[in-house]
Short mmCIF file of C-alpha atoms in Angstrom, two decimals:
data_model
loop_
_atom_site.label_atom_id
_atom_site.label_comp_id
_atom_site.label_asym_id
_atom_site.label_seq_id
_atom_site.Cartn_x
_atom_site.Cartn_y
_atom_site.Cartn_z
CA MET A 1 62.53 85.65 83.27
CA THR A 2 60.81 85.57 79.89
CA ALA A 3 57.76 86.96 78.08
CA THR A 4 56.75 85.33 74.79
CA VAL A 5 54.12 85.45 72.02
CA GLY A 6 52.63 82.39 70.39
CA ALA A 7 52.28 82.41 66.60
CA ALA A 8 54.94 84.22 64.61
CA GLY A 9 53.85 87.24 62.61
CA PRO A 10 55.09 88.51 59.26
CA LYS A 11 58.83 88.52 58.70
CA ASP A 12 59.35 92.19 59.50
CA CYS A 13 61.20 91.82 62.80
CA ARG A 14 58.14 91.38 64.97
CA VAL A 15 59.04 91.00 68.61
CA SER A 16 58.41 87.44 69.81
CA ARG A 17 60.25 87.23 73.12
CA VAL A 18 61.68 89.47 75.84
CA GLU A 19 64.15 88.16 78.43
CA THR A 20 65.89 89.80 81.37
CA TYR A 21 69.17 89.00 83.06
CA LEU A 22 70.15 90.48 86.43
CA VAL A 23 73.89 90.55 87.09
CA GLY A 24 75.07 91.16 90.64
CA THR A 25 78.07 93.35 91.47
CA ARG A 26 79.22 94.59 94.86
CA TRP A 27 77.13 97.78 94.87
CA ARG A 28 74.51 97.48 92.11
CA ASN A 29 72.82 94.89 89.92
CA PHE A 30 73.03 95.31 86.15
CA VAL A 31 69.69 94.84 84.37
CA PHE A 32 70.13 93.47 80.86
CA VAL A 33 67.30 92.89 78.39
CA ARG A 34 67.36 90.63 75.34
CA VAL A 35 64.61 91.06 72.75
CA GLU A 36 64.06 88.41 70.05
CA THR A 37 62.12 88.70 66.78
CA ASP A 38 60.23 86.13 64.76
CA ASP A 39 62.90 86.08 62.07
CA GLY A 40 65.78 85.23 64.40
CA ILE A 41 67.32 88.67 65.03
CA HIS A 42 67.82 89.67 68.61
CA GLY A 43 68.91 92.86 70.32
CA VAL A 44 70.25 93.78 73.76
CA GLY A 45 69.53 96.72 76.06
CA GLU A 46 70.19 97.80 79.62
CA GLY A 47 67.87 99.12 82.31
CA THR A 48 70.16 99.39 85.34
CA LEU A 49 68.84 101.70 88.07
CA GLU A 50 70.43 102.19 91.45
CA TRP A 51 69.10 99.49 93.80
CA GLN A 52 65.82 98.97 91.93
CA ALA A 53 66.72 96.05 89.65
CA LYS A 54 63.72 93.90 90.51
CA ALA A 55 61.31 96.82 90.07
CA VAL A 56 62.75 97.60 86.63
CA GLU A 57 62.58 93.92 85.64
CA ALA A 58 58.91 93.74 86.59
CA SER A 59 58.21 96.88 84.59
CA VAL A 60 60.01 95.47 81.54
CA PHE A 61 57.61 92.54 81.44
CA ASP A 62 54.54 94.67 82.01
CA LEU A 63 55.52 97.03 79.19
CA ALA A 64 56.54 94.21 76.86
CA ARG A 65 53.22 92.40 77.23
CA ARG A 66 51.16 95.53 76.76
CA HIS A 67 53.01 97.43 74.11
CA VAL A 68 55.88 95.48 72.44
CA ILE A 69 55.29 91.76 71.89
CA GLY A 70 53.96 91.05 68.39
CA ARG A 71 54.89 94.45 66.96
CA SER A 72 57.57 95.36 64.42
CA ALA A 73 60.88 96.43 65.91
CA PHE A 74 60.96 99.19 63.33
CA GLN A 75 58.14 101.04 65.13
CA ILE A 76 60.43 102.34 67.86
CA GLU A 77 58.93 105.82 68.29
CA ARG A 78 55.36 104.53 68.24
CA MET A 79 56.10 101.84 70.82
CA TRP A 80 58.00 104.36 72.96
CA GLN A 81 55.02 106.69 72.97
CA ASP A 82 52.72 103.80 73.91
CA MET A 83 55.00 102.70 76.75
CA PHE A 84 55.32 106.27 78.07
CA ARG A 85 51.97 107.93 77.38
CA ASN A 86 49.69 104.95 78.00
CA GLU A 87 51.22 104.32 81.41
CA PHE A 88 49.48 107.07 83.38
CA ALA A 89 52.01 106.98 86.27
CA ARG A 90 54.88 107.83 83.97
CA GLY A 91 58.09 109.75 83.81
CA GLY A 92 59.79 108.21 86.81
CA PRO A 93 63.11 106.36 86.83
CA VAL A 94 61.73 102.82 87.20
CA VAL A 95 59.37 102.87 84.23
CA ASN A 96 61.75 105.02 82.17
CA SER A 97 64.61 102.57 82.78
CA ALA A 98 62.43 99.70 81.60
CA ILE A 99 61.49 101.67 78.50
CA GLY A 100 65.13 102.54 77.92
CA ALA A 101 66.24 98.91 78.08
CA ILE A 102 63.61 97.82 75.56
CA GLU A 103 64.25 100.79 73.28
CA MET A 104 68.04 100.12 73.14
CA ALA A 105 67.35 96.50 72.20
CA LEU A 106 64.95 97.59 69.43
CA TRP A 107 67.62 99.89 67.95
CA ASP A 108 70.08 97.01 68.12
CA ILE A 109 67.64 94.82 66.19
CA VAL A 110 66.96 97.45 63.53
CA GLY A 111 70.67 98.10 63.07
CA LYS A 112 71.34 94.39 62.63
CA ALA A 113 68.40 94.05 60.25
CA VAL A 114 69.73 96.74 57.90
CA GLY A 115 73.43 96.00 58.52
CA ARG A 116 74.33 99.41 59.95
CA PRO A 117 75.50 100.79 63.32
CA VAL A 118 72.83 102.57 65.31
CA TYR A 119 74.52 105.94 64.83
CA ASP A 120 73.98 105.62 61.07
CA LEU A 121 70.24 105.39 61.73
CA LEU A 122 70.32 108.62 63.78
CA GLY A 123 72.09 110.95 61.36
CA GLY A 124 75.50 109.33 61.03
CA ARG A 125 78.75 109.77 62.88
CA CYS A 126 80.12 113.27 63.33
CA HIS A 127 83.18 112.34 65.42
CA GLU A 128 86.16 110.12 64.77
CA ARG A 129 86.76 109.27 68.43
CA ILE A 130 85.00 109.93 71.73
CA PRO A 131 87.11 111.42 74.56
CA ALA A 132 86.32 109.94 77.98
CA TYR A 133 86.66 110.80 81.62
CA ALA A 134 87.32 108.22 84.33
CA ASN A 135 85.09 107.64 87.32
CA ALA A 136 85.17 105.15 90.22
CA TRP A 137 88.97 105.29 90.42
CA TYR A 138 89.11 106.87 93.90
CA GLY A 139 88.53 103.90 96.17
CA ALA A 140 91.17 105.14 98.62
CA GLY A 141 88.44 107.15 100.34
CA ALA A 142 89.69 109.79 102.79
CA ASP A 143 93.44 109.16 102.34
CA ILE A 144 94.52 112.28 100.45
CA GLY A 145 97.94 110.92 99.48
CA ALA A 146 96.49 107.68 98.15
CA VAL A 147 93.78 109.49 96.21
CA ALA A 148 96.39 111.78 94.61
CA GLU A 149 98.53 108.77 93.66
CA ALA A 150 95.51 107.05 92.09
CA ALA A 151 94.68 110.23 90.16
CA ALA A 152 98.19 110.33 88.69
CA ALA A 153 97.72 106.75 87.48
CA VAL A 154 94.44 107.76 85.78
CA ALA A 155 96.14 110.70 84.08
CA ALA A 156 98.81 108.37 82.70
CA LYS A 157 96.10 106.45 80.83
CA GLY A 158 95.28 109.44 78.62
CA TYR A 159 91.77 110.33 79.80
CA ARG A 160 90.64 113.87 79.14
CA GLY A 161 89.36 114.16 82.67
CA LEU A 162 88.67 112.40 85.94
CA LYS A 163 85.67 112.73 88.19
CA PHE A 164 85.34 112.16 91.90
CA ASP A 165 83.44 113.12 95.00
CA PRO A 166 85.88 114.37 97.68
CA PHE A 167 83.18 115.17 100.23
CA GLY A 168 82.94 111.85 102.11
CA SER A 169 79.84 111.68 104.26
CA SER A 170 79.22 115.45 104.30
CA GLY A 171 75.61 116.58 104.45
CA ARG A 172 73.84 119.78 103.46
CA ASP A 173 75.99 122.08 105.59
CA PRO A 174 79.35 120.41 106.33
CA GLU A 175 81.64 121.38 109.14
CA ARG A 176 84.72 123.51 108.45
CA ARG A 177 87.08 120.57 108.87
CA GLU A 178 85.11 118.58 106.26
CA ILE A 179 85.28 121.43 103.78
CA ALA A 180 89.00 121.96 104.41
CA ARG A 181 89.76 118.26 103.88
CA ALA A 182 87.88 118.23 100.57
CA VAL A 183 89.61 121.39 99.34
CA ASP A 184 92.99 119.91 100.29
CA MET A 185 92.18 116.66 98.48
CA VAL A 186 91.22 118.45 95.28
CA ALA A 187 94.38 120.55 95.42
CA ALA A 188 96.46 117.39 95.84
CA VAL A 189 94.74 115.80 92.84
CA ARG A 190 95.39 118.90 90.75
CA GLU A 191 99.08 118.78 91.65
CA ALA A 192 99.20 115.07 90.83
CA VAL A 193 97.57 115.27 87.39
CA GLY A 194 99.04 118.57 86.19
CA GLU A 195 97.28 121.46 84.50
CA GLU A 196 96.07 119.79 81.30
CA MET A 197 93.73 117.19 82.74
CA GLU A 198 90.18 118.24 83.58
CA ILE A 199 88.95 117.70 87.15
CA LEU A 200 85.21 117.12 87.51
CA LEU A 201 83.63 117.19 90.95
CA ASP A 202 80.44 115.28 91.76
CA CYS A 203 78.54 116.51 94.83
CA HIS A 204 75.73 113.92 94.51
CA GLY A 205 73.15 116.57 95.41
CA ARG A 206 74.33 116.82 99.01
CA PHE A 207 74.67 120.56 99.74
CA SER A 208 72.46 123.52 100.57
CA PRO A 209 72.85 126.38 98.08
CA GLY A 210 74.83 128.45 100.59
CA SER A 211 77.31 125.68 101.31
CA ALA A 212 77.65 124.79 97.63
CA ILE A 213 78.47 128.39 96.67
CA GLU A 214 81.06 128.72 99.43
CA ILE A 215 82.74 125.42 98.55
CA ALA A 216 82.83 126.13 94.83
CA ARG A 217 84.54 129.43 95.49
CA LEU A 218 87.13 127.79 97.77
CA LEU A 219 87.89 125.26 95.02
CA GLU A 220 88.58 127.88 92.33
CA PRO A 221 92.41 127.73 92.69
CA SER A 222 92.31 124.07 91.64
CA ARG A 223 90.62 125.02 88.31
CA ILE A 224 87.65 122.65 88.33
CA TYR A 225 86.06 121.96 84.97
CA TRP A 226 82.59 121.32 86.36
CA PHE A 227 80.75 121.28 89.68
CA GLU A 228 78.12 118.55 89.39
CA GLU A 229 74.71 118.38 91.07
CA PRO A 230 75.68 120.51 94.09
CA CYS A 231 72.15 120.32 95.54
CA ASP A 232 69.19 118.03 95.05
CA PRO A 233 68.00 118.42 91.46
CA GLU A 234 64.25 118.78 92.11
CA ASN A 235 64.59 122.46 93.00
CA VAL A 236 65.58 124.23 89.79
CA GLY A 237 65.60 127.60 91.53
CA ALA A 238 68.22 126.41 94.01
CA LEU A 239 70.42 125.05 91.22
CA ALA A 240 70.05 128.33 89.33
CA LYS A 241 71.03 130.32 92.40
CA ILE A 242 74.23 128.28 92.65
CA GLY A 243 74.95 128.62 88.94
CA ARG A 244 74.63 132.40 89.11
CA SER A 245 76.95 132.63 92.07
CA ILE A 246 79.96 130.54 91.01
CA LYS A 247 82.58 130.78 88.28
CA THR A 248 82.85 127.04 87.69
CA ARG A 249 80.57 125.30 85.18
CA LEU A 250 77.41 123.89 86.73
CA ALA A 251 76.73 120.33 85.50
CA THR A 252 73.49 118.52 86.10
CA GLY A 253 70.80 116.39 84.47
CA GLU A 254 71.36 112.77 85.49
CA ARG A 255 68.14 112.87 87.56
CA CYS A 256 66.18 114.84 85.00
CA TYR A 257 64.08 112.05 83.55
CA THR A 258 62.07 113.67 80.75
CA LYS A 259 62.44 116.40 78.16
CA TYR A 260 59.43 118.06 79.75
CA HIS A 261 61.31 118.52 83.00
CA LEU A 262 64.44 119.47 81.09
CA GLN A 263 62.73 122.50 79.58
CA ALA A 264 62.49 124.23 82.97
CA LEU A 265 66.07 123.28 83.84
CA LEU A 266 67.48 124.76 80.66
CA ALA A 267 65.23 127.83 80.93
CA SER A 268 67.00 128.72 84.17
CA GLY A 269 69.96 129.76 82.03
CA GLU A 270 72.48 128.51 84.56
CA VAL A 271 73.32 124.98 83.36
CA SER A 272 76.70 124.78 81.64
CA VAL A 273 76.92 121.00 81.00
CA LEU A 274 73.91 118.69 80.59
CA GLN A 275 74.19 115.06 81.75
CA PRO A 276 71.17 112.99 80.67
CA ASP A 277 71.27 109.32 81.57
CA ILE A 278 70.44 107.27 78.48
CA ILE A 279 68.79 104.51 80.52
CA HIS A 280 66.76 106.69 82.86
CA VAL A 281 65.34 109.05 80.25
CA GLY A 282 63.95 106.14 78.28
CA GLY A 283 66.62 105.27 75.76
CA ILE A 284 68.76 106.46 72.92
CA LEU A 285 66.31 108.55 70.89
CA GLU A 286 64.95 110.41 73.90
CA ALA A 287 68.49 111.22 75.04
CA LYS A 288 69.28 112.51 71.54
CA LYS A 289 66.22 114.79 71.70
CA MET A 290 67.42 116.17 75.04
CA ALA A 291 70.90 116.74 73.64
CA ALA A 292 69.35 118.69 70.75
CA MET A 293 67.45 120.87 73.23
CA ALA A 294 70.73 121.69 74.93
CA ASP A 295 72.49 122.27 71.61
CA ALA A 296 69.92 124.91 70.69
CA ILE A 297 71.27 127.09 73.50
CA TYR A 298 74.95 126.08 73.02
CA ILE A 299 75.20 123.74 75.99
CA PRO A 300 77.48 120.71 75.70
CA VAL A 301 76.37 117.23 76.74
CA SER A 302 78.11 114.46 78.66
CA PHE A 303 75.89 111.39 79.00
CA HIS A 304 75.75 109.98 82.51
CA ASN A 305 76.85 106.35 82.58
CA PRO A 306 78.03 104.66 85.79
CA PHE A 307 76.29 101.42 84.88
CA GLY A 308 76.94 98.34 82.75
CA PRO A 309 78.64 97.69 79.44
CA VAL A 310 75.48 97.58 77.31
CA ALA A 311 74.69 101.14 78.42
CA THR A 312 78.25 102.08 77.52
CA ALA A 313 77.85 100.57 74.04
CA ALA A 314 74.61 102.55 73.59
CA ALA A 315 76.28 105.74 74.84
CA ILE A 316 79.11 105.40 72.31
CA GLN A 317 76.58 105.03 69.49
CA LEU A 318 74.82 108.17 70.64
CA ASP A 319 78.04 110.08 71.24
CA ALA A 320 79.06 109.33 67.66
CA CYS A 321 76.07 111.16 66.19
CA THR A 322 75.70 113.95 68.79
CA THR A 323 77.26 117.23 67.72
CA ASN A 324 77.57 118.77 71.19
CA ILE A 325 79.17 115.86 73.06
CA VAL A 326 82.06 116.97 75.26
CA MET A 327 83.27 113.69 76.83
CA GLN A 328 81.87 110.34 77.89
CA GLU A 329 81.79 109.06 81.47
CA SER A 330 83.63 105.76 81.84
CA PHE A 331 83.63 103.28 84.72
CA CYS A 332 85.10 100.55 82.51
CA GLU A 333 88.61 100.25 83.93
CA TYR A 334 87.51 100.72 87.54
CA ASP A 335 84.58 98.32 87.75
CA VAL A 336 84.45 94.64 88.63
CA PRO A 337 87.31 92.80 86.86
CA TRP A 338 84.93 90.53 84.95
CA ARG A 339 82.98 93.41 83.42
CA PHE A 340 84.65 92.88 80.02
CA ASP A 341 83.57 89.20 80.02
CA LEU A 342 79.88 90.09 80.01
CA LEU A 343 79.77 91.12 76.36
CA GLU A 344 81.21 90.06 73.05
CA ASN A 345 83.07 93.14 71.73
CA CYS A 346 82.73 94.83 75.11
CA PRO A 347 83.57 98.56 74.90
CA ARG A 348 86.95 99.38 76.36
CA PRO A 349 88.67 102.79 76.42
CA VAL A 350 91.93 103.04 74.51
CA ASN A 351 94.32 105.85 75.50
CA GLY A 352 91.55 107.51 77.46
CA GLY A 353 88.85 107.43 74.79
CA TYR A 354 86.51 105.24 72.79
CA GLU A 355 86.93 104.17 69.19
CA ILE A 356 83.66 104.22 67.29
CA PRO A 357 82.60 100.69 66.27
CA THR A 358 81.41 99.82 62.79
CA ARG A 359 79.52 96.60 63.57
CA PRO A 360 75.73 96.59 62.99
CA GLY A 361 73.38 97.60 65.78
CA LEU A 362 75.01 98.38 69.11
CA GLY A 363 77.94 96.23 68.03
CA VAL A 364 77.84 94.00 71.09
CA ASP A 365 76.11 90.87 72.39
CA LEU A 366 75.63 89.25 75.80
CA ASN A 367 77.97 86.46 76.79
CA LEU A 368 75.30 84.45 78.56
CA ASP A 369 77.77 82.13 80.27
CA ALA A 370 79.49 85.10 81.93
CA VAL A 371 76.18 86.76 82.70
CA ARG A 372 74.85 83.65 84.45
CA ALA A 373 78.06 83.29 86.43
CA HIS A 374 77.18 86.45 88.39
CA PRO A 375 73.58 86.16 89.58
CA TYR A 376 71.45 88.81 91.22
CA ASP A 377 72.77 89.98 94.58
CA GLU A 378 70.06 91.20 96.95
CA ASP A 379 72.73 92.81 99.16
CA ALA A 380 74.16 94.96 96.35
CA TYR A 381 73.68 98.43 97.78
CA LEU A 382 75.69 101.60 98.37
CA PRO A 383 74.79 103.81 101.37
CA MET A 384 75.81 107.14 99.88
CA TRP A 385 76.28 108.98 103.16
CA GLY A 386 78.57 106.50 104.92
CA ASP A 387 82.23 107.25 105.53
CA ASP A 388 83.51 104.52 103.21
CA TRP A 389 80.94 104.67 100.41
CA ALA A 390 83.66 105.43 97.81
CA LYS A 391 85.29 102.05 98.49
CA ARG A 392 82.84 100.28 96.23
CA PHE A 393 85.18 97.72 94.65
#
């Protein structure tokens, strides 16, 4: 789909066209945005949101028509404020993801226009390389031996850490056998990867505070680096209760969509690692502001990123200029095999981390032939509480 403007404006990178491309994978559709300017520069962004691709796409065009088309790409903050503040029903993941996709593309345009990577426009790089942790590697599901074997293969690639959810279809208060199986699986993974690799556990917001506290304590012998989103994130008091009661770092933030909500989360004093999602908070600059809020109270950041390669490219740019980054989530090697075909210069981890690119903008571009080869899939969905949800590829 496409939104356009008629007559070209002055040659100052005025936005003339916004296009979207929906790319179907087995369990989610990537939402890519391409923004063109009147002087021939274009930028790319990503607005992927779990199972809401069409809604995000519709929002992209609404926002583009109202607030972006015909304006200079250099007015990123002003356009962001218009897209956020002028839309009265704001701050939710659908609209924020649309804003984020457009905002990434605008940064890409500005970087190309001045011949610099995006990180140079946001303070400059402060890291030489970005360590990564692997996710989506554990498709063996409930088979403990197979999961441990897969974990050893991840460790051999040099990642700083690996993340997984060992809790299957467990709900708020799992049965004893479910807890025991998860504890045994984590212990097997620790034995397989050795003592140096970090193990990160994602609970996907499934537990009650009482169950989360009990489980975290049972997992202590396996030396877990962080315990992620143990209960639904809307209740900051419940998260804080868990954080006060466990020894493992509490990680959260992927479903905290604005800096205004983040203030209350950080004020709880119990968050040890913050995980903003660059897409869902509204883009690169907003995520950088949230990282600075965390840095003010000495909390490290690990940007949430289980989505497509444009979001990964944006995350690497932000990682490069974020002082309190700890490691970057990476699905790259455990996603659909054609993921790397979707972009020119597609980000790919090397020895478990990301090199920082020097090309202008985000440093990538859509390969439209590959994008069009994988059209929108209306059946791309992942029922999170099924027994085999981890077998996503």
